[in-house]
């Protein structure tokens, strides 16, 4: 029996975080942006790495969000190698209070801040990351492969801008779509994240996109997955207080059998009867008509086709 050898691609792991998205820096007079990390900060790369095999603080960013507000952003790994993030709160810890030089690098990078009892510190899970919405901030930490490297990718936004499109991967960067999703009008199932959409005229020329920014239902959480609800809210008509998000609604017959739901598009909106489970990627008749019309128009305007 002849043996076969195959090369198996395994993404290299980067011990650290890619801060893909966080609230923008205020650019006015006296704006602050200070980074404490093991490696020089690169605005294009936006990575905070830690020496392999180590745990602790990967980096600290202190920056101006507004003219009168400086925020602290800190990431690292705790003793169990769970990803930890702090957004807001104080940088002062017991180690800094007791140190002769509280600004020494080793003192600033101490890991005694990784306590969820501390203000604005959130601890994730080493297998699943972090998915948080406390009504004031939206933080998502996912393990993804970026440029052949596996790493923790961090998304931070105001709750109203923090929709996670779970059923969608960007066709440009092949990463999670967070915030606004851009759907191609001509190509069903073709989507861009907000980063890749900036180059759409070059990478997907001649195609128009629809902006999909699901509205946030503040203070309402899905009673199955326990996450905040973005997009349509499905409210049970037979229970006093039972809601499902659009993703869990797809399994409502198993989750909440025999119960009727009404669909609420936005906070304060009128409930609408729903008789079936609406799939996020279903193409409606009107969408098909528009796609057909757009394709026909593009063909008529294409000089190469006109000459044939």
Tab-separated table of C-alpha atoms in Angstrom:
chain	number	residue	atom	x	y	z
A	1	UNK	CA	0.000	0.000	0.000
A	2	UNK	CA	1.510	3.287	-1.105
A	3	UNK	CA	1.652	6.144	1.381
A	4	UNK	CA	0.616	9.635	0.382
A	5	UNK	CA	1.907	12.858	1.850
A	6	UNK	CA	-0.018	16.069	1.622
A	7	UNK	CA	0.840	19.533	2.748
A	8	UNK	CA	-1.716	20.796	5.237
A	9	UNK	CA	-2.028	24.549	5.669
A	10	UNK	CA	-2.284	25.618	9.301
A	11	UNK	CA	-2.534	29.359	9.956
A	12	UNK	CA	0.314	30.729	12.032
A	13	UNK	CA	-0.865	32.087	15.369
A	14	UNK	CA	-0.153	35.652	16.416
A	15	UNK	CA	-0.200	36.128	20.173
A	16	UNK	CA	-2.060	39.369	20.360
A	17	UNK	CA	-4.903	41.466	19.068
A	18	UNK	CA	-5.837	43.302	15.914
A	19	UNK	CA	-7.810	46.388	16.856
A	20	UNK	CA	-9.818	46.397	13.663
A	21	UNK	CA	-12.395	48.898	14.851
A	22	UNK	CA	-12.725	51.241	17.805
A	23	UNK	CA	-14.328	54.689	18.197
A	24	UNK	CA	-12.350	57.249	16.183
A	25	UNK	CA	-9.780	59.615	17.615
A	26	UNK	CA	-10.875	63.219	18.052
A	27	UNK	CA	-8.517	65.304	15.885
A	28	UNK	CA	-8.909	68.729	17.483
A	29	UNK	CA	-6.288	70.862	19.267
A	30	UNK	CA	-4.368	69.087	22.056
A	31	UNK	CA	-5.707	65.688	20.970
A	32	UNK	CA	-3.993	62.775	22.730
A	33	UNK	CA	-2.955	59.390	21.349
A	34	UNK	CA	-0.444	57.434	23.436
A	35	UNK	CA	0.471	53.760	23.009
A	36	UNK	CA	2.344	51.549	25.462
A	37	UNK	CA	3.234	48.202	23.883
A	38	UNK	CA	6.018	45.702	23.155
A	39	UNK	CA	6.313	46.891	19.553
A	40	UNK	CA	6.005	50.305	17.860
A	41	UNK	CA	2.426	51.204	16.945
A	42	UNK	CA	1.542	51.072	13.243
A	43	UNK	CA	-1.710	52.856	12.410
A	44	UNK	CA	-2.236	50.706	9.313
A	45	UNK	CA	-1.572	47.393	11.065
A	46	UNK	CA	-3.209	48.335	14.413
A	47	UNK	CA	-1.842	45.254	16.186
A	48	UNK	CA	-0.864	44.785	19.816
A	49	UNK	CA	1.264	41.649	20.187
A	50	UNK	CA	2.702	39.795	23.150
A	51	UNK	CA	5.811	37.563	23.239
A	52	UNK	CA	4.858	33.932	22.374
A	53	UNK	CA	4.027	31.770	25.363
A	54	UNK	CA	3.491	34.709	27.670
A	55	UNK	CA	0.344	36.152	29.151
A	56	UNK	CA	-0.502	39.550	30.557
A	57	UNK	CA	-0.981	42.962	29.023
A	58	UNK	CA	-0.518	43.200	25.255
A	59	UNK	CA	-0.853	46.955	25.048
A	60	UNK	CA	-2.449	50.165	26.269
A	61	UNK	CA	-3.888	53.005	24.202
A	62	UNK	CA	-4.933	56.268	25.781
A	63	UNK	CA	-6.631	58.640	23.347
A	64	UNK	CA	-9.064	61.516	22.941
A	65	UNK	CA	-12.577	60.486	21.922
A	66	UNK	CA	-13.884	64.019	22.341
A	67	UNK	CA	-12.438	67.387	23.219
A	68	UNK	CA	-13.189	66.840	26.895
A	69	UNK	CA	-12.899	63.054	27.107
A	70	UNK	CA	-9.820	60.788	27.104
A	71	UNK	CA	-10.479	57.043	27.105
A	72	UNK	CA	-8.252	54.129	28.110
A	73	UNK	CA	-8.168	51.024	25.906
A	74	UNK	CA	-6.228	48.039	27.228
A	75	UNK	CA	-6.061	44.420	26.016
A	76	UNK	CA	-4.326	41.278	27.219
A	77	UNK	CA	-4.578	37.644	28.304
A	78	UNK	CA	-5.364	36.527	31.850
A	79	UNK	CA	-3.908	33.496	33.663
A	80	UNK	CA	-6.270	31.177	31.750
A	81	UNK	CA	-5.330	32.829	28.422
A	82	UNK	CA	-8.786	34.355	28.094
A	83	UNK	CA	-8.865	37.602	26.076
A	84	UNK	CA	-9.492	40.626	28.284
A	85	UNK	CA	-10.347	44.170	27.256
A	86	UNK	CA	-10.758	47.409	29.167
A	87	UNK	CA	-12.492	50.347	27.515
A	88	UNK	CA	-12.845	53.330	29.813
A	89	UNK	CA	-12.151	53.343	33.525
A	90	UNK	CA	-8.817	54.114	35.150
A	91	UNK	CA	-5.297	52.912	34.325
A	92	UNK	CA	-4.219	53.068	37.953
A	93	UNK	CA	-3.723	49.698	39.659
A	94	UNK	CA	-2.249	48.505	42.948
A	95	UNK	CA	1.051	47.818	41.190
A	96	UNK	CA	1.280	51.407	39.959
A	97	UNK	CA	0.289	52.865	43.322
A	98	UNK	CA	3.022	50.901	45.099
A	99	UNK	CA	5.768	51.349	42.496
A	100	UNK	CA	8.578	53.849	42.872
A	101	UNK	CA	8.159	54.746	39.221
A	102	UNK	CA	4.500	54.240	38.214
A	103	UNK	CA	5.357	55.093	34.611
A	104	UNK	CA	8.008	52.382	34.184
A	105	UNK	CA	7.177	50.044	31.293
A	106	UNK	CA	7.065	46.896	33.441
A	107	UNK	CA	4.758	48.591	35.935
A	108	UNK	CA	2.347	49.860	33.288
A	109	UNK	CA	2.212	46.401	31.689
A	110	UNK	CA	1.389	44.637	34.966
A	111	UNK	CA	-1.649	42.381	34.721
A	112	UNK	CA	-3.416	43.176	38.013
A	113	UNK	CA	-6.039	45.175	36.109
A	114	UNK	CA	-7.588	41.943	34.738
A	115	UNK	CA	-10.384	41.784	37.281
A	116	UNK	CA	-13.971	42.090	36.068
A	117	UNK	CA	-14.854	43.788	39.334
A	118	UNK	CA	-12.858	46.746	38.081
A	119	UNK	CA	-14.643	49.463	36.176
A	120	UNK	CA	-15.034	48.831	32.421
A	121	UNK	CA	-13.019	45.578	32.380
A	122	UNK	CA	-14.535	42.712	30.380
A	123	UNK	CA	-13.210	39.140	30.336
A	124	UNK	CA	-13.894	36.881	27.378
A	125	UNK	CA	-13.433	33.165	26.832
A	126	UNK	CA	-10.354	31.608	25.227
A	127	UNK	CA	-12.569	29.379	23.069
A	128	UNK	CA	-15.354	31.787	22.138
A	129	UNK	CA	-13.991	35.315	22.580
A	130	UNK	CA	-16.305	38.058	23.821
A	131	UNK	CA	-19.711	39.306	22.706
A	132	UNK	CA	-20.821	42.227	24.880
A	133	UNK	CA	-23.429	44.962	24.751
A	134	UNK	CA	-24.066	46.661	28.091
A	135	UNK	CA	-26.097	49.520	26.620
A	136	UNK	CA	-23.157	51.943	26.645
A	137	UNK	CA	-20.563	50.115	24.548
A	138	UNK	CA	-20.498	47.218	22.085
A	139	UNK	CA	-17.438	44.944	22.154
A	140	UNK	CA	-16.909	41.905	19.964
A	141	UNK	CA	-13.731	39.798	20.080
A	142	UNK	CA	-13.497	36.949	17.575
A	143	UNK	CA	-10.686	34.590	16.612
A	144	UNK	CA	-10.180	35.026	12.869
A	145	UNK	CA	-7.511	34.389	10.243
A	146	UNK	CA	-5.977	37.606	8.902
A	147	UNK	CA	-3.272	37.414	6.221
A	148	UNK	CA	-2.566	33.758	7.047
A	149	UNK	CA	-2.294	34.507	10.759
A	150	UNK	CA	-4.799	33.418	13.389
A	151	UNK	CA	-5.436	36.166	15.918
A	152	UNK	CA	-8.023	37.824	18.124
A	153	UNK	CA	-9.832	40.554	16.203
A	154	UNK	CA	-11.371	43.340	18.294
A	155	UNK	CA	-14.405	45.408	17.313
A	156	UNK	CA	-15.541	48.262	19.573
A	157	UNK	CA	-18.374	50.647	18.736
A	158	UNK	CA	-21.294	52.537	20.176
A	159	UNK	CA	-24.224	50.126	20.564
A	160	UNK	CA	-26.221	51.736	17.754
A	161	UNK	CA	-23.334	51.003	15.349
A	162	UNK	CA	-22.543	47.517	16.632
A	163	UNK	CA	-24.586	45.044	14.600
A	164	UNK	CA	-22.859	41.709	14.037
A	165	UNK	CA	-23.967	40.109	10.763
A	166	UNK	CA	-23.526	36.505	11.870
A	167	UNK	CA	-24.692	34.991	8.602
A	168	UNK	CA	-22.324	37.027	6.450
A	169	UNK	CA	-18.626	37.027	5.584
A	170	UNK	CA	-17.179	39.931	3.612
A	171	UNK	CA	-16.332	38.917	0.035
A	172	UNK	CA	-13.356	41.266	0.112
A	173	UNK	CA	-11.411	40.467	3.276
A	174	UNK	CA	-13.236	37.217	4.174
A	175	UNK	CA	-13.785	38.501	7.705
A	176	UNK	CA	-16.795	39.175	9.887
A	177	UNK	CA	-19.087	42.022	8.860
A	178	UNK	CA	-19.569	44.334	11.837
A	179	UNK	CA	-21.604	47.538	11.760
A	180	UNK	CA	-22.810	48.347	8.256
A	181	UNK	CA	-23.140	45.676	5.574
A	182	UNK	CA	-23.078	46.577	1.882
A	183	UNK	CA	-25.077	44.259	-0.405
A	184	UNK	CA	-24.361	44.200	-4.132
A	185	UNK	CA	-27.514	44.893	-6.154
A	186	UNK	CA	-26.414	42.740	-9.087
A	187	UNK	CA	-24.760	39.802	-7.329
A	188	UNK	CA	-26.947	37.907	-4.831
A	189	UNK	CA	-24.909	36.905	-1.793
A	190	UNK	CA	-22.064	39.344	-2.514
A	191	UNK	CA	-21.324	41.619	0.450
A	192	UNK	CA	-18.683	44.062	1.598
A	193	UNK	CA	-17.802	45.295	5.069
A	194	UNK	CA	-17.389	49.037	5.602
A	195	UNK	CA	-13.604	48.795	5.089
A	196	UNK	CA	-13.741	46.944	1.769
A	197	UNK	CA	-16.647	49.058	0.516
A	198	UNK	CA	-14.321	52.069	0.409
A	199	UNK	CA	-12.518	50.400	-2.517
A	200	UNK	CA	-15.629	48.965	-4.201
A	201	UNK	CA	-15.300	51.160	-7.306
A	202	UNK	CA	-11.943	49.517	-8.004
A	203	UNK	CA	-12.541	45.975	-6.725
A	204	UNK	CA	-16.161	45.502	-7.884
A	205	UNK	CA	-16.540	48.113	-10.643
A	206	UNK	CA	-19.858	49.044	-12.192
A	207	UNK	CA	-21.924	47.520	-9.408
A	208	UNK	CA	-24.110	49.443	-6.986
A	209	UNK	CA	-24.618	48.520	-3.353
A	210	UNK	CA	-27.417	48.802	-0.815
A	211	UNK	CA	-26.466	49.864	2.704
A	212	UNK	CA	-27.714	47.541	5.436
A	213	UNK	CA	-27.372	48.991	8.932
A	214	UNK	CA	-29.706	47.087	11.284
A	215	UNK	CA	-31.359	49.269	13.890
A	216	UNK	CA	-30.614	48.539	17.556
A	217	UNK	CA	-33.530	47.887	19.930
A	218	UNK	CA	-32.095	49.503	23.073
A	219	UNK	CA	-32.856	47.633	26.281
A	220	UNK	CA	-34.332	44.604	24.481
A	221	UNK	CA	-32.545	41.249	24.504
A	222	UNK	CA	-33.279	37.982	22.764
A	223	UNK	CA	-34.711	35.512	25.276
A	224	UNK	CA	-32.882	32.615	23.622
A	225	UNK	CA	-29.326	33.749	22.793
A	226	UNK	CA	-29.398	36.578	25.412
A	227	UNK	CA	-27.868	39.049	22.971
A	228	UNK	CA	-29.039	42.542	22.085
A	229	UNK	CA	-31.457	42.693	19.179
A	230	UNK	CA	-30.453	44.319	15.893
A	231	UNK	CA	-32.745	44.436	12.887
A	232	UNK	CA	-36.248	42.953	13.153
A	233	UNK	CA	-37.475	42.158	16.663
A	234	UNK	CA	-39.874	39.240	16.965
A	235	UNK	CA	-42.253	39.626	19.898
A	236	UNK	CA	-44.345	36.692	21.082
A	237	UNK	CA	-48.073	37.460	20.969
A	238	UNK	CA	-48.898	34.747	23.488
A	239	UNK	CA	-46.375	35.644	26.220
A	240	UNK	CA	-46.142	38.806	28.302
A	241	UNK	CA	-42.448	39.419	27.606
A	242	UNK	CA	-40.691	37.099	25.177
A	243	UNK	CA	-38.598	38.268	22.217
A	244	UNK	CA	-36.387	36.642	19.607
A	245	UNK	CA	-33.720	38.140	17.363
A	246	UNK	CA	-33.792	37.537	13.605
A	247	UNK	CA	-31.289	34.677	13.893
A	248	UNK	CA	-33.105	32.763	16.628
A	249	UNK	CA	-36.430	33.388	14.886
A	250	UNK	CA	-35.286	30.990	12.173
A	251	UNK	CA	-35.531	28.218	14.786
A	252	UNK	CA	-38.656	29.542	16.524
A	253	UNK	CA	-40.642	26.379	15.781
A	254	UNK	CA	-38.169	24.456	17.950
A	255	UNK	CA	-37.342	27.222	20.437
A	256	UNK	CA	-40.881	28.419	21.156
A	257	UNK	CA	-43.267	25.942	19.484
A	258	UNK	CA	-46.912	26.772	18.914
A	259	UNK	CA	-46.528	30.486	19.655
A	260	UNK	CA	-47.311	33.376	17.321
A	261	UNK	CA	-44.982	36.309	16.730
A	262	UNK	CA	-45.276	39.856	15.483
A	263	UNK	CA	-42.385	41.615	13.759
A	264	UNK	CA	-41.198	45.058	14.892
A	265	UNK	CA	-38.776	46.742	12.495
A	266	UNK	CA	-37.620	49.553	14.771
A	267	UNK	CA	-38.155	50.818	18.331
A	268	UNK	CA	-41.588	52.378	18.605
A	269	UNK	CA	-42.696	50.815	15.323
A	270	UNK	CA	-46.030	49.111	14.816
A	271	UNK	CA	-46.013	45.314	15.188
A	272	UNK	CA	-46.577	43.437	11.945
A	273	UNK	CA	-47.995	39.948	11.636
A	274	UNK	CA	-45.481	37.294	10.665
A	275	UNK	CA	-46.644	33.908	9.434
A	276	UNK	CA	-43.330	32.423	8.380
A	277	UNK	CA	-39.674	32.552	9.264
A	278	UNK	CA	-37.886	35.209	7.269
A	279	UNK	CA	-34.462	34.166	6.051
A	280	UNK	CA	-31.839	36.891	5.955
A	281	UNK	CA	-30.460	35.826	2.565
A	282	UNK	CA	-33.807	35.260	0.793
A	283	UNK	CA	-34.139	37.226	-2.439
A	284	UNK	CA	-37.627	38.714	-2.856
A	285	UNK	CA	-39.552	39.073	-6.131
A	286	UNK	CA	-38.953	42.831	-6.146
A	287	UNK	CA	-35.218	42.267	-5.652
A	288	UNK	CA	-35.143	39.779	-8.536
A	289	UNK	CA	-36.969	42.256	-10.769
A	290	UNK	CA	-34.510	45.001	-9.853
A	291	UNK	CA	-31.526	42.706	-10.440
A	292	UNK	CA	-32.937	41.705	-13.846
A	293	UNK	CA	-33.543	45.328	-14.810
A	294	UNK	CA	-30.073	46.408	-13.652
A	295	UNK	CA	-28.378	43.563	-15.532
A	296	UNK	CA	-30.368	44.384	-18.658
A	297	UNK	CA	-29.442	48.040	-18.429
A	298	UNK	CA	-25.751	47.234	-17.945
A	299	UNK	CA	-25.771	44.953	-20.985
A	300	UNK	CA	-27.449	47.565	-23.166
A	301	UNK	CA	-24.882	50.152	-22.107
A	302	UNK	CA	-21.883	47.821	-22.662
A	303	UNK	CA	-20.224	48.829	-25.996
A	304	UNK	CA	-18.665	45.377	-26.371
A	305	UNK	CA	-22.127	43.783	-26.431
A	306	UNK	CA	-23.546	46.458	-28.721
A	307	UNK	CA	-20.971	45.636	-31.391
A	308	UNK	CA	-21.740	41.916	-31.379
